[in-house]
PDB file of C-alpha atoms and ligand atoms in Angstrom:
ATOM      1  CA  MET A   1       2.796 -20.942  -2.896  1.00  0.00           C
ATOM      2  CA  ARG A   2       2.968 -24.703  -3.896  1.00  0.00           C
ATOM      3  CA  ALA A   3       0.767 -25.452  -0.618  1.00  0.00           C
ATOM      4  CA  VAL A   4      -1.899 -23.039  -1.186  1.00  0.00           C
ATOM      5  CA  ALA A   5      -2.145 -24.469  -4.675  1.00  0.00           C
ATOM      6  CA  ALA A   6      -2.314 -28.133  -3.483  1.00  0.00           C
ATOM      7  CA  ALA A   7      -5.069 -26.950  -1.058  1.00  0.00           C
ATOM      8  CA  LEU A   8      -7.162 -25.253  -3.679  1.00  0.00           C
ATOM      9  CA  LEU A   9      -6.623 -28.478  -5.871  1.00  0.00           C
ATOM     10  CA  GLY A  10      -7.740 -30.582  -2.953  1.00  0.00           C
ATOM     11  CA  LEU A  11     -10.745 -28.395  -2.442  1.00  0.00           C
ATOM     12  CA  ALA A  12     -11.724 -28.281  -6.033  1.00  0.00           C
ATOM     13  CA  LEU A  13     -11.316 -32.135  -6.248  1.00  0.00           C
ATOM     14  CA  ALA A  14     -13.634 -32.265  -2.971  1.00  0.00           C
ATOM     15  CA  ALA A  15     -16.286 -30.370  -4.512  1.00  0.00           C
ATOM     16  CA  GLY A  16     -15.639 -32.040  -7.553  1.00  0.00           C
ATOM     17  CA  ALA A  17     -16.383 -35.741  -6.278  1.00  0.00           C
ATOM     18  CA  ALA A  18     -19.044 -34.958  -3.567  1.00  0.00           C
ATOM     19  CA  PRO A  19     -21.799 -37.060  -3.696  1.00  0.00           C
ATOM     20  CA  ALA A  20     -25.169 -35.468  -4.956  1.00  0.00           C
ATOM     21  CA  GLN A  21     -26.659 -33.962  -2.457  1.00  0.00           C
ATOM     22  CA  GLU A  22     -29.694 -35.921  -1.115  1.00  0.00           C
ATOM     23  CA  PRO A  23     -33.069 -34.231  -2.131  1.00  0.00           C
ATOM     24  CA  GLU A  24     -34.228 -31.957   0.658  1.00  0.00           C
ATOM     25  CA  PRO A  25     -37.371 -33.665   2.352  1.00  0.00           C
ATOM     26  CA  GLU A  26     -39.974 -31.970   1.117  1.00  0.00           C
ATOM     27  CA  THR A  27     -42.324 -29.453   3.458  1.00  0.00           C
ATOM     28  CA  GLU A  28     -46.089 -28.342   3.153  1.00  0.00           C
ATOM     29  CA  GLU A  29     -44.621 -25.269   1.031  1.00  0.00           C
ATOM     30  CA  ALA A  30     -44.100 -27.198  -1.839  1.00  0.00           C
ATOM     31  CA  LEU A  31     -47.988 -26.976  -2.652  1.00  0.00           C
ATOM     32  CA  PRO A  32     -49.806 -23.802  -3.128  1.00  0.00           C
ATOM     33  CA  ALA A  33     -50.957 -21.853  -0.453  1.00  0.00           C
ATOM     34  CA  GLY A  34     -54.412 -22.417   0.683  1.00  0.00           C
ATOM     35  CA  PRO A  35     -57.250 -23.892   3.004  1.00  0.00           C
ATOM     36  CA  GLY A  36     -56.861 -27.497   3.376  1.00  0.00           C
ATOM     37  CA  ARG A  37     -53.205 -27.349   2.333  1.00  0.00           C
ATOM     38  CA  GLU A  38     -51.653 -29.043   5.671  1.00  0.00           C
ATOM     39  CA  GLU A  39     -54.330 -31.779   5.403  1.00  0.00           C
ATOM     40  CA  THR A  40     -53.345 -32.434   1.395  1.00  0.00           C
ATOM     41  CA  PHE A  41     -49.376 -32.685   2.460  1.00  0.00           C
ATOM     42  CA  GLY A  42     -50.327 -34.687   5.387  1.00  0.00           C
ATOM     43  CA  ALA A  43     -52.486 -37.498   3.477  1.00  0.00           C
ATOM     44  CA  CYS A  44     -50.526 -37.527   0.293  1.00  0.00           C
ATOM     45  CA  ILE A  45     -47.256 -37.099   1.085  1.00  0.00           C
ATOM     46  CA  GLY A  46     -46.476 -40.891   2.513  1.00  0.00           C
ATOM     47  CA  CYS A  47     -46.220 -42.627  -1.141  1.00  0.00           C
ATOM     48  CA  HIS A  48     -45.035 -39.902  -3.341  1.00  0.00           C
ATOM     49  CA  ALA A  49     -43.314 -36.758  -3.952  1.00  0.00           C
ATOM     50  CA  THR A  50     -45.551 -33.332  -4.182  1.00  0.00           C
ATOM     51  CA  ALA A  51     -44.434 -33.312  -7.877  1.00  0.00           C
ATOM     52  CA  VAL A  52     -46.800 -36.283  -8.648  1.00  0.00           C
ATOM     53  CA  ILE A  53     -49.438 -33.746  -7.785  1.00  0.00           C
ATOM     54  CA  ARG A  54     -48.466 -30.490  -8.854  1.00  0.00           C
ATOM     55  CA  ARG A  55     -48.047 -31.707 -12.635  1.00  0.00           C
ATOM     56  CA  SER A  56     -51.531 -32.565 -12.714  1.00  0.00           C
ATOM     57  CA  GLY A  57     -54.441 -30.690 -13.139  1.00  0.00           C
ATOM     58  CA  LEU A  58     -58.109 -31.917 -12.737  1.00  0.00           C
ATOM     59  CA  SER A  59     -61.509 -30.667 -12.127  1.00  0.00           C
ATOM     60  CA  ARG A  60     -62.963 -31.589  -8.668  1.00  0.00           C
ATOM     61  CA  GLU A  61     -65.062 -34.436  -9.744  1.00  0.00           C
ATOM     62  CA  ARG A  62     -61.710 -35.904 -11.339  1.00  0.00           C
ATOM     63  CA  TRP A  63     -59.615 -35.334  -7.892  1.00  0.00           C
ATOM     64  CA  ASP A  64     -62.688 -37.099  -6.342  1.00  0.00           C
ATOM     65  CA  GLU A  65     -62.562 -40.074  -8.644  1.00  0.00           C
ATOM     66  CA  LEU A  66     -58.602 -40.161  -7.927  1.00  0.00           C
ATOM     67  CA  MET A  67     -59.216 -40.518  -4.582  1.00  0.00           C
ATOM     68  CA  ASP A  68     -60.898 -43.561  -4.870  1.00  0.00           C
ATOM     69  CA  TRP A  69     -58.259 -44.544  -7.611  1.00  0.00           C
ATOM     70  CA  MET A  70     -55.612 -44.088  -5.118  1.00  0.00           C
ATOM     71  CA  THR A  71     -57.736 -46.366  -2.332  1.00  0.00           C
ATOM     72  CA  GLU A  72     -58.484 -48.996  -4.535  1.00  0.00           C
ATOM     73  CA  ARG A  73     -55.602 -49.210  -6.590  1.00  0.00           C
ATOM     74  CA  HIS A  74     -52.896 -48.135  -4.551  1.00  0.00           C
ATOM     75  CA  GLY A  75     -53.678 -48.836  -0.801  1.00  0.00           C
ATOM     76  CA  MET A  76     -54.228 -45.030   0.268  1.00  0.00           C
ATOM     77  CA  ALA A  77     -56.214 -45.428   3.500  1.00  0.00           C
ATOM     78  CA  PRO A  78     -60.037 -44.516   2.237  1.00  0.00           C
ATOM     79  CA  LEU A  79     -60.183 -40.506   2.322  1.00  0.00           C
ATOM     80  CA  GLU A  80     -63.888 -39.814   3.948  1.00  0.00           C
ATOM     81  CA  GLY A  81     -66.152 -37.100   5.150  1.00  0.00           C
ATOM     82  CA  ALA A  82     -64.948 -33.677   6.206  1.00  0.00           C
ATOM     83  CA  LEU A  83     -61.161 -34.207   5.677  1.00  0.00           C
ATOM     84  CA  ARG A  84     -62.261 -35.880   2.069  1.00  0.00           C
ATOM     85  CA  THR A  85     -63.843 -32.349   1.300  1.00  0.00           C
ATOM     86  CA  THR A  86     -61.413 -30.520   2.290  1.00  0.00           C
ATOM     87  CA  ILE A  87     -58.575 -32.263   0.355  1.00  0.00           C
ATOM     88  CA  VAL A  88     -60.553 -32.429  -3.018  1.00  0.00           C
ATOM     89  CA  ASP A  89     -61.551 -29.102  -2.442  1.00  0.00           C
ATOM     90  CA  TYR A  90     -58.012 -27.758  -1.849  1.00  0.00           C
ATOM     91  CA  LEU A  91     -56.439 -30.003  -4.955  1.00  0.00           C
ATOM     92  CA  ALA A  92     -59.560 -28.469  -7.396  1.00  0.00           C
ATOM     93  CA  GLU A  93     -58.766 -25.243  -6.293  1.00  0.00           C
ATOM     94  CA  ALA A  94     -54.806 -25.606  -6.378  1.00  0.00           C
ATOM     95  CA  PHE A  95     -54.382 -27.732  -9.545  1.00  0.00           C
ATOM     96  CA  PRO A  96     -57.619 -26.760 -11.842  1.00  0.00           C
ATOM     97  CA  PRO A  97     -57.548 -28.485 -15.478  1.00  0.00           C
ATOM     98  CA  ARG A  98     -54.888 -26.523 -17.581  1.00  0.00           C
ATOM     99  CA  ARG A  99     -55.777 -25.998 -20.945  1.00  0.00           C
ATOM    100  CA  GLY A 100     -53.516 -26.054 -24.047  1.00  0.00           C
ATOM    101  CA  THR A 101     -50.844 -28.471 -23.033  1.00  0.00           C
ATOM    102  CA  PRO A 102     -51.872 -32.119 -21.531  1.00  0.00           C
ATOM    103  CA  GLY A 103     -48.963 -33.897 -20.866  1.00  0.00           C
ATOM    104  CA  GLY A 104     -46.584 -30.728 -20.629  1.00  0.00           C
ATOM    105  CA  ARG A 105     -45.871 -30.745 -23.914  1.00  0.00           C
ATOM    106  CA  GLY A 106     -44.832 -27.737 -25.765  1.00  0.00           C
ATOM    107  CA  ARG A 107     -47.148 -25.568 -27.537  1.00  0.00           C
ATOM    108  CA  ASN A 108     -47.520 -26.803 -31.303  1.00  0.00           C
ATOM    109  CA  PRO A 109     -45.799 -23.308 -33.311  1.00  0.00           C
ATOM    110  CA  PHE A 110     -47.849 -23.705 -35.993  1.00  0.00           C
ATOM    111  CA  LEU A 111     -51.213 -23.483 -34.757  1.00  0.00           C
ATOM    112  CA  ILE A 112     -52.636 -19.988 -33.828  1.00  0.00           C
ATOM    113  CA  GLU A 113     -53.847 -19.999 -30.214  1.00  0.00           C
ATOM    114  CA  GLN A 114     -57.259 -20.725 -30.259  1.00  0.00           C
ATOM    115  CA  GLY A 115     -58.428 -18.766 -27.455  1.00  0.00           C
ATOM    116  CA  SER A 116     -62.169 -18.989 -27.241  1.00  0.00           C
ATOM    117  CA  ALA A 117     -62.468 -21.088 -30.012  1.00  0.00           C
ATOM    118  CA  ARG A 118     -62.342 -23.977 -27.020  1.00  0.00           C
TER     119      ARG A 118
HETATM  120  C1  HEC B   1     -50.812 -45.369  -0.138  1.00  0.00           C
HETATM  121  C2  HEC B   1     -49.643 -44.818  -0.843  1.00  0.00           C
HETATM  122  C3  HEC B   1     -50.456 -43.356  -1.699  1.00  0.00           C
HETATM  123  C4  HEC B   1     -50.796 -42.193  -0.933  1.00  0.00           C
HETATM  124  C5  HEC B   1     -51.335 -42.114   0.432  1.00  0.00           C
HETATM  125  C6  HEC B   1     -51.483 -41.173  -2.004  1.00  0.00           C
HETATM  126  N1  HEC B   1     -50.731 -41.691  -3.390  1.00  0.00           N
HETATM  127 FE1  HEC B   1     -51.207 -41.172  -5.180  1.00  0.00          FE
HETATM  128  N2  HEC B   1     -50.489 -42.274  -6.025  1.00  0.00           N
HETATM  129  C7  HEC B   1     -49.904 -43.542  -5.602  1.00  0.00           C
HETATM  130  C8  HEC B   1     -48.855 -44.377  -6.223  1.00  0.00           C
HETATM  131  C9  HEC B   1     -48.765 -45.930  -6.180  1.00  0.00           C
HETATM  132  C10 HEC B   1     -49.003 -44.084  -7.431  1.00  0.00           C
HETATM  133  C11 HEC B   1     -48.772 -44.463  -8.982  1.00  0.00           C
HETATM  134  C12 HEC B   1     -47.543 -44.293  -9.176  1.00  0.00           C
HETATM  135  C13 HEC B   1     -46.631 -42.955  -9.417  1.00  0.00           C
HETATM  136  O1  HEC B   1     -47.214 -42.448 -10.501  1.00  0.00           O
HETATM  137  O2  HEC B   1     -45.654 -42.518  -8.986  1.00  0.00           O
HETATM  138  C14 HEC B   1     -49.882 -42.497  -7.279  1.00  0.00           C
HETATM  139  C15 HEC B   1     -50.141 -41.494  -8.145  1.00  0.00           C
HETATM  140  C16 HEC B   1     -50.865 -40.477  -7.963  1.00  0.00           C
HETATM  141  C17 HEC B   1     -51.153 -39.417  -9.007  1.00  0.00           C
HETATM  142  C18 HEC B   1     -50.726 -39.563 -10.201  1.00  0.00           C
HETATM  143  C19 HEC B   1     -52.069 -40.278 -11.230  1.00  0.00           C
HETATM  144  C20 HEC B   1     -51.994 -40.293 -12.749  1.00  0.00           C
HETATM  145  O3  HEC B   1     -52.277 -39.666 -13.737  1.00  0.00           O
HETATM  146  O4  HEC B   1     -50.797 -40.934 -13.121  1.00  0.00           O
HETATM  147  C21 HEC B   1     -51.780 -38.137  -8.301  1.00  0.00           C
HETATM  148  C22 HEC B   1     -52.366 -37.036  -8.630  1.00  0.00           C
HETATM  149  C23 HEC B   1     -51.752 -38.906  -7.043  1.00  0.00           C
HETATM  150  N3  HEC B   1     -51.113 -39.788  -6.541  1.00  0.00           N
HETATM  151  C24 HEC B   1     -52.404 -37.661  -6.304  1.00  0.00           C
HETATM  152  C25 HEC B   1     -52.343 -37.903  -4.812  1.00  0.00           C
HETATM  153  C26 HEC B   1     -53.050 -36.883  -3.720  1.00  0.00           C
HETATM  154  C27 HEC B   1     -54.040 -35.766  -4.064  1.00  0.00           C
HETATM  155  C28 HEC B   1     -53.228 -38.250  -2.620  1.00  0.00           C
HETATM  156  C29 HEC B   1     -53.732 -37.303  -1.352  1.00  0.00           C
HETATM  157  C30 HEC B   1     -55.102 -37.190  -0.963  1.00  0.00           C
HETATM  158  C31 HEC B   1     -52.342 -39.138  -2.669  1.00  0.00           C
HETATM  159  N4  HEC B   1     -51.841 -39.462  -4.111  1.00  0.00           N
HETATM  160  C32 HEC B   1     -51.973 -40.084  -1.984  1.00  0.00           C
HETATM  161  C33 HEC B   1     -49.884 -44.100  -3.940  1.00  0.00           C
HETATM  162  C34 HEC B   1     -50.536 -43.190  -3.405  1.00  0.00           C
END
């Protein structure tokens, strides 16, 4: 009986002491399905996680500008031609501008939804 208890204790300790799990490498599925997902994942995952993309919501024009910014500021290989169109189309479709909560801040509980007022 003592042995069982000791074994259980050992297990509990081992579980508790286990190092934090490495995050799984991301797969394409981290991004919403759609034409261009594979290309986008391939072009963007080299430098940062998809979370950086997923938390953004931009118009097609702003996504297009962002591609230049990524190249000029962050050294991304320039995206051009059909591949650029594919990727920007995908981003605009999958991550359109979000209304209401810029930066993910909570809604203001004191404001009545403005609905069509915007
Ligand atoms: C060569 C490296 C590199 C590549 C490739 C790259 N990025 Fe970035 N990106 C960065 C860096 C560096 C930042 C700024 C640091 C950060 O916010 O983590 C950034 C930031 C961002 C941001 C946040 C912008 C903001 O508002 O702060 C978005 C969105 C983004 N990247 C989208 C993309 C998309 C979409 C692709 C693929 C088409 C891509 N990135 C490819 C380096 C890269």
